[in-house]
Coordinates of C-alpha atoms in Angstrom, one line a residue:
Chain P
M1 CA -2.6 -39.0 48.7
D2 CA -4.3 -36.2 47.1
D3 CA -3.0 -32.7 46.5
K4 CA -4.8 -31.2 49.5
A5 CA -3.3 -33.7 51.8
I6 CA 0.2 -33.0 50.5
I7 CA -0.2 -29.3 51.1
R8 CA -1.5 -30.0 54.5
H9 CA 1.4 -32.2 55.5
L10 CA 3.9 -29.7 54.3
S11 CA 2.2 -26.9 56.1
N12 CA 2.2 -28.9 59.4
A13 CA 5.9 -29.8 59.0
I14 CA 7.0 -26.3 58.4
E15 CA 4.8 -25.0 61.3
E16 CA 6.5 -27.4 63.7
A17 CA 10.0 -26.2 62.8
P18 CA 11.7 -24.7 65.9
I19 CA 12.6 -21.1 64.9
D20 CA 13.9 -18.7 67.5
L21 CA 16.1 -16.1 65.8
L22 CA 14.6 -12.8 66.9
N23 CA 17.0 -12.1 69.7
K24 CA 20.0 -13.4 67.9
I25 CA 19.2 -11.0 65.0
K26 CA 18.8 -8.1 67.3
Q27 CA 22.0 -8.8 69.0
Q28 CA 24.0 -8.9 65.9
P29 CA 25.8 -5.7 64.9
K30 CA 24.5 -4.1 61.8
A31 CA 26.5 -1.7 59.8
K32 CA 24.5 0.7 57.7
M33 CA 25.3 0.2 54.0
L34 CA 26.1 3.2 52.0
K35 CA 24.6 1.8 48.9
H36 CA 23.1 -1.4 47.6
D37 CA 25.5 -4.2 46.9
E38 CA 25.0 -7.3 44.8
I39 CA 23.1 -8.9 47.6
T40 CA 20.6 -6.2 48.3
R41 CA 20.4 -4.7 44.8
Q42 CA 16.8 -4.0 43.8
D43 CA 16.5 -4.9 40.1
K44 CA 14.2 -2.5 38.5
K45 CA 12.2 -4.4 36.0
S46 CA 9.7 -1.9 34.7
M47 CA 8.0 -4.4 32.5
P48 CA 8.1 -8.1 32.4
N49 CA 9.6 -9.5 29.2
R50 CA 6.4 -11.0 28.1
L51 CA 4.6 -7.8 28.3
F52 CA 7.4 -6.0 26.5
F53 CA 7.3 -8.5 23.6
A54 CA 3.5 -8.3 23.6
M55 CA 3.7 -4.6 23.3
A56 CA 6.4 -4.8 20.7
S57 CA 4.3 -7.3 18.7
M58 CA 1.3 -5.0 18.8
A59 CA 3.4 -2.1 17.7
A60 CA 4.8 -4.2 14.9
I61 CA 1.4 -5.2 13.8
F62 CA 0.2 -1.7 14.0
L63 CA 3.1 -0.4 11.9
F64 CA 2.5 -3.2 9.4
A65 CA -1.2 -2.4 9.1
F66 CA -0.5 1.4 8.9
F67 CA 2.1 1.0 6.1
N68 CA 0.0 -1.6 4.4
Y69 CA -2.9 0.9 4.4
Q70 CA -0.7 3.6 3.1
F71 CA 0.6 1.3 0.4
Q72 CA -2.8 0.1 -0.7
Y73 CA -4.8 3.3 -0.4
R74 CA -2.6 6.3 -0.4
I75 CA 0.3 5.7 -2.7
P76 CA -0.3 6.3 -6.4
D77 CA -0.4 3.2 -8.4
S78 CA -1.8 3.9 -11.8
V79 CA -2.3 7.1 -13.9
V80 CA -5.1 7.4 -16.4
F81 CA -5.3 10.1 -19.0
I82 CA -8.6 10.7 -20.7
D83 CA -8.4 12.8 -23.9
V84 CA -11.3 13.9 -25.8
N85 CA -10.5 17.5 -26.3
P86 CA -10.5 18.1 -22.6
S87 CA -7.6 16.3 -21.2
I88 CA -8.1 14.8 -17.7
K89 CA -5.6 13.0 -15.5
L90 CA -6.7 10.5 -12.9
V91 CA -4.4 9.0 -10.3
T92 CA -5.5 5.7 -8.7
N93 CA -4.2 3.6 -5.8
R94 CA -3.7 -0.1 -5.9
K95 CA -7.4 -0.6 -5.2
E96 CA -8.2 1.4 -8.3
Q97 CA -9.7 4.1 -6.3
I98 CA -9.1 7.7 -7.3
I99 CA -6.7 9.7 -5.2
G100 CA -6.0 12.5 -7.6
L101 CA -7.8 14.3 -10.4
E102 CA -6.3 17.0 -12.6
A103 CA -7.4 19.0 -15.5
L104 CA -4.7 19.3 -18.1
N105 CA -6.3 22.0 -20.2
Q106 CA -8.8 24.8 -19.9
D107 CA -11.7 22.7 -21.3
A108 CA -11.1 20.0 -18.7
Q109 CA -11.5 22.4 -15.9
S110 CA -15.2 22.7 -16.5
I111 CA -15.5 18.9 -16.7
I112 CA -14.0 18.1 -13.3
S113 CA -15.0 21.2 -11.4
N114 CA -16.8 20.3 -8.2
L115 CA -16.4 16.6 -8.9
E116 CA -16.1 14.5 -5.8
Y117 CA -13.6 11.8 -6.4
K118 CA -11.6 11.0 -3.3
G119 CA -11.7 7.3 -2.6
L120 CA -14.2 6.5 -5.3
D121 CA -13.7 3.7 -7.7
V122 CA -12.2 4.6 -11.1
D123 CA -15.3 3.1 -12.7
L124 CA -17.6 5.5 -11.0
I125 CA -15.5 8.5 -11.7
T126 CA -15.0 7.5 -15.3
Q127 CA -18.8 7.3 -15.7
K128 CA -19.2 10.7 -14.1
I129 CA -16.6 12.2 -16.4
L130 CA -18.2 10.6 -19.5
N131 CA -21.6 12.0 -18.4
R132 CA -20.1 15.5 -18.1
L133 CA -18.4 15.2 -21.4
I134 CA -21.7 14.4 -23.0
E135 CA -23.4 17.2 -21.2
K136 CA -20.8 19.6 -22.4
G137 CA -21.1 18.4 -26.0
Y138 CA -17.8 16.7 -26.3
L139 CA -19.1 13.2 -27.0
N140 CA -22.4 13.7 -28.7
N141 CA -21.3 12.5 -32.1
K142 CA -20.3 9.0 -33.2
N143 CA -17.3 10.5 -34.8
D144 CA -16.0 11.9 -31.6
V145 CA -13.0 10.3 -30.2
I146 CA -12.0 9.5 -26.7
L147 CA -8.4 8.4 -26.0
V148 CA -7.8 6.6 -22.7
S149 CA -4.2 6.0 -21.7
V150 CA -3.1 4.0 -18.7
Y151 CA 0.3 4.0 -17.0
N152 CA 1.6 1.7 -14.3
K153 CA 5.1 0.7 -13.5
D154 CA 3.8 -2.9 -13.8
E155 CA 2.8 -3.4 -17.4
L156 CA 0.5 -6.2 -16.4
R157 CA -1.5 -4.0 -14.1
S158 CA -1.6 -1.4 -16.9
Q159 CA -3.1 -3.9 -19.3
K160 CA -5.5 -5.0 -16.7
L161 CA -6.7 -1.5 -16.0
Q162 CA -6.8 -0.7 -19.7
Q163 CA -9.1 -3.6 -20.3
H164 CA -11.1 -2.7 -17.3
L165 CA -11.7 0.8 -18.5
K166 CA -12.2 -0.2 -22.1
N167 CA -15.0 -2.6 -20.9
D168 CA -16.5 0.2 -18.8
I169 CA -16.6 2.7 -21.5
Y170 CA -17.9 0.3 -24.1
S171 CA -20.6 -0.7 -21.7
F172 CA -21.4 2.9 -21.0
F173 CA -22.0 3.6 -24.7
E174 CA -23.5 0.3 -25.5
I175 CA -27.0 1.5 -26.0
S176 CA -26.0 4.8 -27.4
E177 CA -26.5 5.5 -31.0
N178 CA -23.8 8.1 -31.0
A179 CA -21.1 6.0 -29.4
P180 CA -17.8 7.7 -29.9
V181 CA -14.6 6.2 -31.2
I182 CA -12.9 4.6 -28.3
I183 CA -9.1 4.4 -28.3
T184 CA -7.1 2.9 -25.4
Q185 CA -3.4 2.6 -25.0
I186 CA -0.8 1.6 -22.4
I187 CA 1.9 4.0 -21.5
K188 CA 5.1 2.1 -20.7
R189 CA 7.9 3.2 -18.6
S190 CA 10.0 3.7 -21.6
D191 CA 7.4 6.0 -23.1
V192 CA 7.6 8.3 -20.1
N193 CA 10.1 11.1 -20.6
N194 CA 10.5 14.5 -19.3
E195 CA 12.0 15.9 -22.4
Q196 CA 8.9 17.6 -23.6
P197 CA 8.2 20.8 -21.9
D198 CA 5.0 21.0 -20.0
E199 CA 3.9 24.1 -21.7
D200 CA 2.7 22.0 -24.6
E201 CA -0.5 21.5 -22.6
I202 CA -1.0 18.1 -24.1
S203 CA -1.6 15.1 -21.9
E204 CA 0.8 12.3 -21.6
G205 CA -1.6 10.0 -23.5
K206 CA -1.6 12.1 -26.5
R207 CA 2.1 12.7 -26.2
V208 CA 2.8 9.0 -26.1
L209 CA 0.8 8.5 -29.2
I210 CA 2.7 11.3 -31.0
N211 CA 6.0 9.8 -29.9
K212 CA 5.1 6.5 -31.4
I213 CA 4.5 8.3 -34.7
L214 CA 7.6 10.3 -34.4
M215 CA 9.7 7.3 -33.8
L216 CA 8.8 6.0 -37.2
N217 CA 8.7 9.2 -39.1
D218 CA 11.5 11.7 -38.8
N219 CA 9.8 14.2 -41.0
L220 CA 7.2 15.0 -38.5
S221 CA 7.7 16.9 -35.3
M222 CA 6.0 17.3 -32.0
D223 CA 5.2 20.9 -32.8
V224 CA 3.3 19.8 -35.8
L225 CA 1.5 16.8 -34.4
K226 CA 0.6 18.2 -31.0
S227 CA -2.1 20.3 -32.6
K228 CA -3.6 17.4 -34.5
S229 CA -6.7 15.7 -33.4
I230 CA -6.5 12.2 -32.0
Q231 CA -8.2 10.9 -35.1
E232 CA -5.5 12.3 -37.3
L233 CA -2.9 10.9 -35.0
I234 CA -4.6 7.5 -35.2
I235 CA -4.5 7.6 -39.0
Y236 CA -0.8 8.6 -38.8
A237 CA -0.1 5.7 -36.6
K238 CA -2.0 3.3 -38.7
D239 CA -0.1 4.3 -41.7
L240 CA 3.1 3.7 -40.0
D241 CA 2.1 0.2 -39.3
I242 CA 2.0 0.8 -35.6
D243 CA 0.1 -2.1 -33.9
M244 CA -3.4 -0.7 -33.3
S245 CA -5.0 -3.9 -32.3
Q246 CA -4.8 -3.2 -28.6
M247 CA -5.7 0.5 -29.0
I248 CA -8.7 0.6 -31.2
H249 CA -11.3 -1.8 -32.5
D250 CA -11.3 -2.3 -36.2
A251 CA -14.9 -1.1 -36.2
D252 CA -13.9 2.2 -34.6
L253 CA -10.9 2.5 -36.9
Q254 CA -13.3 2.1 -39.9
K255 CA -15.5 4.6 -38.3
I256 CA -12.7 7.1 -38.4
Y257 CA -12.1 6.5 -42.0
E258 CA -15.8 6.6 -42.7
S259 CA -16.1 9.8 -40.8
I260 CA -13.5 11.4 -42.9
T261 CA -15.2 10.2 -46.0
S262 CA -18.6 11.4 -44.9
E263 CA -17.2 14.7 -43.9
N264 CA -15.6 15.1 -47.2
E265 CA -18.8 14.2 -48.9
R266 CA -20.7 16.5 -46.8
D267 CA -18.3 19.2 -47.5
D268 CA -18.6 18.5 -51.1
D269 CA -22.3 18.8 -50.9
G270 CA -21.9 21.9 -49.0
D271 CA -19.5 23.2 -51.5
N272 CA -21.8 22.5 -54.3
K273 CA -24.6 24.2 -52.6
N274 CA -22.3 27.0 -51.9
S275 CA -21.2 27.2 -55.4
N276 CA -24.8 27.1 -56.5
N277 CA -25.8 29.7 -54.1
G278 CA -22.6 31.6 -54.3
D279 CA -22.0 30.8 -50.8
D280 CA -18.4 30.3 -50.0
D281 CA -18.7 30.0 -46.3
D282 CA -17.8 26.4 -46.1
I283 CA -15.3 26.6 -48.8
S284 CA -11.8 25.9 -47.9
D285 CA -8.8 25.4 -50.0
D286 CA -7.8 22.8 -47.5
E287 CA -10.8 20.7 -47.7
G288 CA -10.7 17.3 -48.8
V289 CA -12.8 16.0 -51.5
N290 CA -15.3 18.6 -52.2
D291 CA -18.5 18.0 -53.9
S292 CA -16.9 18.0 -57.2
D293 CA -19.2 15.5 -58.7
D294 CA -21.6 18.2 -59.4
S295 CA -19.0 20.5 -60.5
G296 CA -18.4 21.3 -64.0
N297 CA -14.9 20.3 -63.7
K298 CA -14.5 16.9 -65.1
N299 CA -11.1 16.5 -63.7
N300 CA -12.3 17.2 -60.3
D301 CA -15.0 14.8 -60.8
E302 CA -12.7 12.2 -62.0
V303 CA -10.5 12.7 -59.1
D304 CA -13.3 12.7 -56.7
E305 CA -14.8 9.7 -58.3
S306 CA -11.6 7.9 -58.3
N307 CA -11.2 8.9 -54.7
D308 CA -14.6 7.7 -53.9
N309 CA -14.1 4.5 -55.7
E310 CA -10.9 3.9 -53.9
N311 CA -12.6 4.7 -50.7
S312 CA -15.2 2.2 -51.3
N313 CA -12.8 -0.4 -52.5
S314 CA -10.3 -0.2 -49.9
D315 CA -10.4 0.0 -46.2
D316 CA -6.9 0.8 -46.1
G317 CA -6.4 4.4 -46.7
R318 CA -2.9 3.8 -47.7
D319 CA -3.9 2.0 -50.9
V320 CA -6.1 4.9 -51.7
I321 CA -3.4 7.3 -50.8
D322 CA -0.9 5.7 -53.0
K323 CA -3.2 5.8 -55.9
E324 CA -4.2 9.3 -55.3
D325 CA -0.6 10.2 -55.1
E326 CA 0.0 8.8 -58.5
E327 CA -2.9 10.7 -59.8
M328 CA -1.8 13.8 -58.1
S329 CA 1.6 13.6 -59.5
D330 CA 0.2 13.8 -62.9
I331 CA -1.4 17.0 -62.2
E332 CA 0.9 19.9 -62.1
N333 CA 0.4 22.9 -60.1
D334 CA 2.6 25.8 -60.8
H335 CA 1.4 27.7 -57.9
S336 CA 2.8 25.6 -55.3
E337 CA 4.2 27.4 -52.4
N338 CA 7.4 26.4 -50.9
E339 CA 6.8 25.4 -47.4
D340 CA 9.0 23.9 -44.8
D341 CA 9.6 20.3 -44.5
E342 CA 6.7 19.8 -42.2
V343 CA 4.2 17.8 -43.9
Y344 CA 1.5 19.7 -42.2
D345 CA 1.5 23.3 -42.9
K346 CA -1.2 25.2 -41.3
N347 CA -1.1 28.0 -43.6
D348 CA -0.9 25.9 -46.7
D349 CA -4.3 25.5 -48.1
S350 CA -3.3 23.0 -50.6
Q351 CA -5.1 19.9 -50.0
D352 CA -4.2 16.5 -49.9
N353 CA -6.6 14.9 -52.1
S354 CA -4.8 11.7 -52.5
T355 CA -6.9 9.7 -50.3
D356 CA -10.5 9.2 -49.6
I357 CA -9.9 10.0 -46.1
E358 CA -9.9 13.7 -46.0
T359 CA -10.2 16.3 -43.5
D360 CA -12.8 18.6 -44.1
N361 CA -12.1 21.0 -41.5
H362 CA -12.7 24.5 -42.3
K363 CA -10.8 25.7 -39.4
D364 CA -7.2 26.3 -38.5
D365 CA -5.1 23.6 -36.9
A366 CA -5.8 25.1 -33.6
D367 CA -9.4 24.4 -34.1
L368 CA -8.6 20.7 -34.6
S369 CA -8.3 20.3 -30.9
K370 CA -11.8 21.1 -30.4
P371 CA -14.3 18.3 -29.9
S372 CA -15.6 16.8 -33.0
G373 CA -19.0 17.1 -34.1
S374 CA -20.3 19.3 -36.6
D375 CA -17.2 21.3 -36.9
D376 CA -15.2 18.4 -38.3
T377 CA -12.5 19.2 -36.0
N378 CA -11.7 15.6 -35.2
S379 CA -11.9 14.4 -38.7
V380 CA -8.7 13.0 -39.9
K381 CA -6.6 14.0 -42.7
P382 CA -6.2 11.6 -45.5
A383 CA -4.0 8.8 -44.5
I384 CA -1.2 8.9 -46.9
K385 CA 2.3 8.1 -46.6
P386 CA 3.9 10.6 -44.4
E387 CA 6.4 11.6 -46.9
T388 CA 3.8 12.3 -49.4
Y389 CA 1.6 14.1 -47.1
A390 CA 0.4 17.3 -48.4
D391 CA -0.3 19.8 -45.8
D392 CA -3.1 18.1 -44.1
N393 CA -4.3 21.1 -42.4
N394 CA -6.2 22.0 -45.4
N395 CA -9.2 22.3 -43.3
E396 CA -8.4 25.5 -41.8
A397 CA -10.5 28.3 -42.8
D398 CA -7.7 29.7 -44.8
E399 CA -9.7 32.0 -46.7
S400 CA -6.8 34.2 -46.0
D401 CA -4.9 31.8 -48.1
D402 CA -7.0 32.4 -51.0
G403 CA -4.3 34.4 -52.3
N404 CA -2.6 31.1 -52.6
A405 CA -1.8 29.9 -56.0
D406 CA -3.9 26.9 -55.2
D407 CA -6.9 29.1 -55.4
D408 CA -5.8 30.1 -58.7
A409 CA -5.4 26.6 -59.6
D410 CA -8.8 25.9 -58.3
R411 CA -10.3 28.6 -60.3
E412 CA -8.5 27.3 -63.2
N413 CA -9.8 23.8 -62.6
S414 CA -13.2 24.6 -61.5
S415 CA -15.5 25.8 -64.1
G416 CA -18.4 26.6 -62.1
N417 CA -17.4 25.7 -58.7
S418 CA -16.3 28.4 -56.6
S419 CA -15.7 26.2 -53.8
N420 CA -12.5 24.4 -53.3
D421 CA -12.9 21.1 -54.7
T422 CA -10.9 18.3 -55.7
E423 CA -8.8 20.3 -58.1
N424 CA -7.8 22.5 -55.4
E425 CA -6.7 19.6 -53.6
I426 CA -5.0 18.3 -56.5
D427 CA -3.2 21.5 -57.1
S428 CA -2.3 21.8 -53.5
N429 CA -1.2 18.3 -53.5
N430 CA 1.0 19.0 -56.4
E431 CA 2.3 21.9 -54.5
N432 CA 3.0 19.7 -51.7
D433 CA 4.7 17.2 -53.8
T434 CA 6.8 19.9 -55.2
E435 CA 7.5 21.0 -51.8
S436 CA 8.5 17.7 -50.6
T437 CA 10.7 17.3 -53.6
E438 CA 12.3 20.5 -52.9
N439 CA 12.6 19.7 -49.3
Chain L
M1 CA -5.5 -23.0 30.9
L2 CA -5.1 -19.9 32.9
L3 CA -8.8 -19.9 33.7
F4 CA -8.6 -23.5 34.8
S5 CA -5.6 -22.6 37.0
F6 CA -7.6 -19.9 38.6
V7 CA -10.3 -22.3 39.5
I8 CA -7.8 -24.7 41.0
E9 CA -6.3 -21.9 43.0
D10 CA -9.6 -20.9 44.5
Q11 CA -10.3 -24.4 45.6
E12 CA -7.0 -25.1 47.2
Q13 CA -7.0 -21.7 49.0
E14 CA -9.7 -23.1 51.2
L15 CA -7.4 -25.7 52.7
V16 CA -4.6 -23.3 53.5
D17 CA -4.9 -21.1 56.5
E18 CA -5.5 -17.8 54.9
K19 CA -2.7 -15.8 56.3
A20 CA -3.0 -12.6 54.4
L21 CA 0.7 -11.9 53.9
Y22 CA 0.6 -8.2 53.8
I23 CA 3.8 -6.3 54.5
D24 CA 3.7 -2.5 54.9
E25 CA 6.7 -1.1 53.1
N26 CA 6.8 1.7 55.6
L27 CA 8.1 -0.8 58.0
F28 CA 11.4 -0.6 56.2
K29 CA 11.7 3.0 56.9
K30 CA 11.0 2.4 60.6
I31 CA 13.5 -0.4 60.7
A32 CA 16.0 1.9 59.1
V33 CA 15.8 4.2 62.1
N34 CA 16.2 1.2 64.4
D35 CA 12.6 1.0 65.3
M36 CA 12.7 -2.5 67.0
N37 CA 8.9 -2.6 67.3
A38 CA 8.7 -2.3 63.6
F39 CA 11.3 -5.0 63.2
D40 CA 9.4 -7.3 65.6
E41 CA 6.3 -6.9 63.5
F42 CA 8.2 -7.5 60.3
Y43 CA 9.8 -10.6 61.8
R44 CA 6.5 -11.9 63.0
I45 CA 4.9 -11.6 59.6
T46 CA 7.7 -13.1 57.6
E47 CA 9.3 -15.7 59.9
R48 CA 7.6 -18.9 58.5
T49 CA 7.5 -17.7 55.0
L50 CA 11.2 -16.9 54.9
Y51 CA 12.0 -20.2 56.6
A52 CA 10.1 -22.1 53.9
F53 CA 12.0 -20.2 51.3
T54 CA 15.4 -20.7 52.8
L55 CA 14.6 -24.4 53.5
S56 CA 13.8 -24.8 49.8
L57 CA 17.3 -23.3 49.1
V58 CA 19.5 -25.2 51.5
K59 CA 17.2 -28.2 52.1
N60 CA 18.2 -28.6 55.7
H61 CA 16.8 -27.1 58.9
E62 CA 20.0 -25.6 60.4
G63 CA 21.2 -24.2 57.1
A64 CA 17.8 -22.6 56.6
L65 CA 17.9 -21.0 60.0
D66 CA 21.4 -19.6 59.4
L67 CA 20.4 -18.2 56.1
M68 CA 17.3 -16.7 57.7
Q69 CA 19.4 -14.9 60.2
D70 CA 21.8 -13.5 57.7
T71 CA 18.9 -12.3 55.6
Y72 CA 17.3 -10.4 58.3
V73 CA 20.6 -8.8 59.3
K74 CA 21.4 -7.8 55.8
M75 CA 17.9 -6.4 55.4
M76 CA 18.3 -4.3 58.5
S77 CA 21.6 -2.9 57.2
A78 CA 20.0 -1.9 53.9
A79 CA 16.6 -1.0 55.0
H80 CA 17.3 2.7 54.6
L81 CA 18.2 2.1 51.0
Y82 CA 15.0 0.3 50.2
K83 CA 12.9 1.8 47.4
P84 CA 9.2 1.0 47.6
M85 CA 8.4 -1.1 44.5
G86 CA 5.3 -2.8 45.8
K87 CA 7.1 -6.1 46.3
P88 CA 8.7 -6.1 49.8
L89 CA 8.8 -9.9 50.1
A90 CA 10.5 -10.2 46.7
W91 CA 13.3 -8.1 48.1
I92 CA 13.7 -10.3 51.2
F93 CA 13.7 -13.4 49.0
T94 CA 16.3 -11.8 46.7
I95 CA 18.6 -11.1 49.6
A96 CA 18.2 -14.7 50.8
K97 CA 18.9 -16.2 47.5
N98 CA 21.9 -14.0 46.8
L99 CA 23.3 -14.8 50.2
H100 CA 22.9 -18.5 49.5
L101 CA 24.7 -18.2 46.2
S102 CA 27.4 -16.2 47.8
N103 CA 27.8 -18.9 50.4
L104 CA 28.0 -21.5 47.8
R105 CA 30.8 -19.7 46.0
K106 CA 32.6 -19.3 49.2
V107 CA 32.7 -23.0 49.9
K108 CA 33.4 -23.6 46.3
R109 CA 30.8 -26.1 46.0
I110 CA 28.3 -26.0 43.1
V111 CA 25.3 -27.9 44.0
K112 CA 22.7 -28.4 41.3
I113 CA 19.2 -27.7 42.3
E114 CA 18.1 -31.0 41.1
D115 CA 20.7 -32.8 43.2
N116 CA 18.9 -35.2 45.4
D117 CA 21.8 -35.5 47.9
M118 CA 20.8 -33.6 51.0
A119 CA 22.8 -32.9 54.1
D120 CA 23.1 -35.5 56.7
D121 CA 20.9 -33.7 59.1
I122 CA 18.1 -33.9 56.7
R123 CA 16.0 -35.9 59.0
F124 CA 13.5 -33.5 60.3
S125 CA 13.2 -35.1 63.7
Y126 CA 11.2 -32.1 65.1
V127 CA 8.4 -33.1 62.8
S128 CA 6.2 -35.2 64.9
D129 CA 3.9 -36.6 62.3
P130 CA 5.7 -39.2 60.2
E131 CA 3.5 -38.5 57.2
D132 CA 4.4 -34.8 57.5
R133 CA 8.0 -35.7 57.6
I134 CA 7.8 -38.0 54.7
V135 CA 6.0 -35.5 52.6
L136 CA 8.5 -32.8 53.5
E137 CA 11.5 -35.0 52.8
A138 CA 9.9 -36.0 49.5
S139 CA 9.4 -32.5 48.4
L140 CA 13.0 -31.7 49.3
R141 CA 14.3 -34.7 47.5
R142 CA 12.3 -34.9 44.3
L143 CA 11.6 -31.3 43.5
S144 CA 13.6 -28.7 41.7
E145 CA 14.6 -25.5 43.5
E146 CA 11.7 -23.5 41.9
E147 CA 9.3 -26.3 42.5
R148 CA 10.3 -26.4 46.1
Q149 CA 10.0 -22.7 46.5
I150 CA 6.6 -22.6 45.0
I151 CA 5.0 -25.5 46.8
L152 CA 6.5 -24.6 50.2
L153 CA 5.6 -21.0 49.9
Y154 CA 2.1 -22.0 48.9
A155 CA 1.7 -24.4 51.8
V156 CA 3.1 -22.0 54.5
S157 CA 2.5 -18.4 53.5
G158 CA -1.0 -18.5 52.3
M159 CA 0.1 -16.5 49.3
K160 CA -1.7 -16.8 46.1
H161 CA 0.0 -18.1 43.0
R162 CA 0.2 -14.7 41.6
E163 CA 1.9 -13.3 44.6
I164 CA 4.3 -16.2 44.7
A165 CA 5.1 -15.7 41.1
Q166 CA 5.8 -12.1 41.7
S167 CA 8.0 -12.8 44.7
I168 CA 10.2 -15.3 43.1
G169 CA 10.3 -13.6 39.7
L170 CA 8.4 -16.1 37.6
S171 CA 5.4 -15.7 35.4
L172 CA 2.0 -16.9 36.7
S173 CA 1.7 -19.6 34.1
T174 CA 5.1 -20.9 34.9
T175 CA 4.4 -20.9 38.6
L176 CA 1.2 -22.7 38.1
S177 CA 2.7 -25.4 35.9
K178 CA 5.6 -25.9 38.3
Y179 CA 3.2 -26.1 41.2
H180 CA 1.1 -28.9 39.7
R181 CA 4.2 -30.7 38.5
A182 CA 5.6 -30.6 42.0
L183 CA 2.4 -32.1 43.4
K184 CA 2.5 -34.8 40.8
K185 CA 6.1 -35.7 41.6
I186 CA 5.4 -35.9 45.3
R187 CA 2.3 -38.0 44.7
N188 CA 4.2 -40.3 42.5
Y189 CA 7.0 -40.6 44.9
L190 CA 4.7 -41.3 47.8
E191 CA 2.8 -43.9 45.8
G192 CA 6.1 -45.5 44.8
E193 CA 7.3 -45.6 48.3
K194 CA 4.1 -47.4 49.3

């Protein structure tokens, strides 16, 4: 029997049932109920359970998708600091897309002004920033330095992003003849502290680098180091045996040393020219090795030569520094000024001539924050042991310090060289040694 | 599966007298004010359907008639309290089922739905066709309460599966699956009897 037949039989059977209840129902008394009882209650089910669970599931899925989106795209994940001289802060989400961009100093304002960044990949924004830095003249010299610092709560993600950015930047400058020195570092959670006041106007990346130095050298201070260029800080860090392998390639580190040397040589040339021409413009008591080879001062020549030799023989500035220190100590300078314990004294034009790596800045320390290039700002002071550091800000144009005894010493030492040459450095170094001794 | 069930539903609908079971909820308002004409109309529309439902509950003719009567009386007593919810037949069925459960509690006899023991007067002598009677008895013996409700309502009222599901408070998919299972049980029973 098929289904149709079954239904038909049932229908027939029910239809034949004798039902005559109408009159009986009508005759029965019926009391009007005041309210529904358990028999007549109308259960109000506004929504079947299935529909409710379906709606609840959809709501749960929507909430999950919403918060997942927020977590992936809106919540800050990593922070990247780009320091050249302009300091720029980038905030990325987990997808490495930029969600925040901030200029940390005045110079950086011009770099990021009108820069569209929302939702763009960090690669693209980095390239745009690099292009603007080049346009503005901050990265036009192979001695220019760019410091990229990456922070993420997860150190592995920091390393990954660090490597990513490093590859991007190296690729960007791959075909450039004037590729700058590229330094990258990771900012760990332990490195982040709020002790330093924000009015320092230095980025977290530079601060972290300074803190690494300060941890190993109590003689230095944030106030002194914050005005140093990144190159100088690198040399400091290198001298303190801080692991630089992840931060900078050896080639770039060598470039820093070479840039110092070349700057010193250039300054020496310039000094000689100036001395020959009576031009003292680029003369600075704080300069590194001046062009003393041509000077009539044998001592200076000797020192310079020894410095040059040491430079050529050693890639490690420390070796050179040590030797220079020994030499310096043999040269007395009675005109040393007593300075504070800070190794770097802006106003002290005595030079640290103890290494081949010399700063040849003619400008004040404040000038060191300017982008490198022709102004030697980013050239690094000689890398010597911190405790033997002479004031390394010999680069400042401290002609005003000519009244310094170092000048006198220079004049004493220099026969025909009116420029500050090695002797000046020697004298100043002696001063510094004296100072350090006193201190 | 739902799509397939829709197809099956359309095919079987042709076999059943299409008695569009439409109950105007305004009838309750009229019944509440003792409008007997309205009650007559309501009775006429729902008589066989309610009988099929009560028969599925009590599984005997006389008991089904008593339950029907009590249901109509109760309905009339509470007609003025009825709130239109779009399911008037569901309300009637609810009253019938609650009365049945109340009666069971009164007699202190808990009878499982799947209990195959029926009352003595189970023999539907008024059914002239033996096959009809056999099938009816088979459905009352072999099927669960919900299966009986579904298959009898479907056979008598001309209601669609969706309407049946709505009236007895089940989902459409459950109603469909029980319906087909019921048919299969009856078929197997009948084939076994042969």
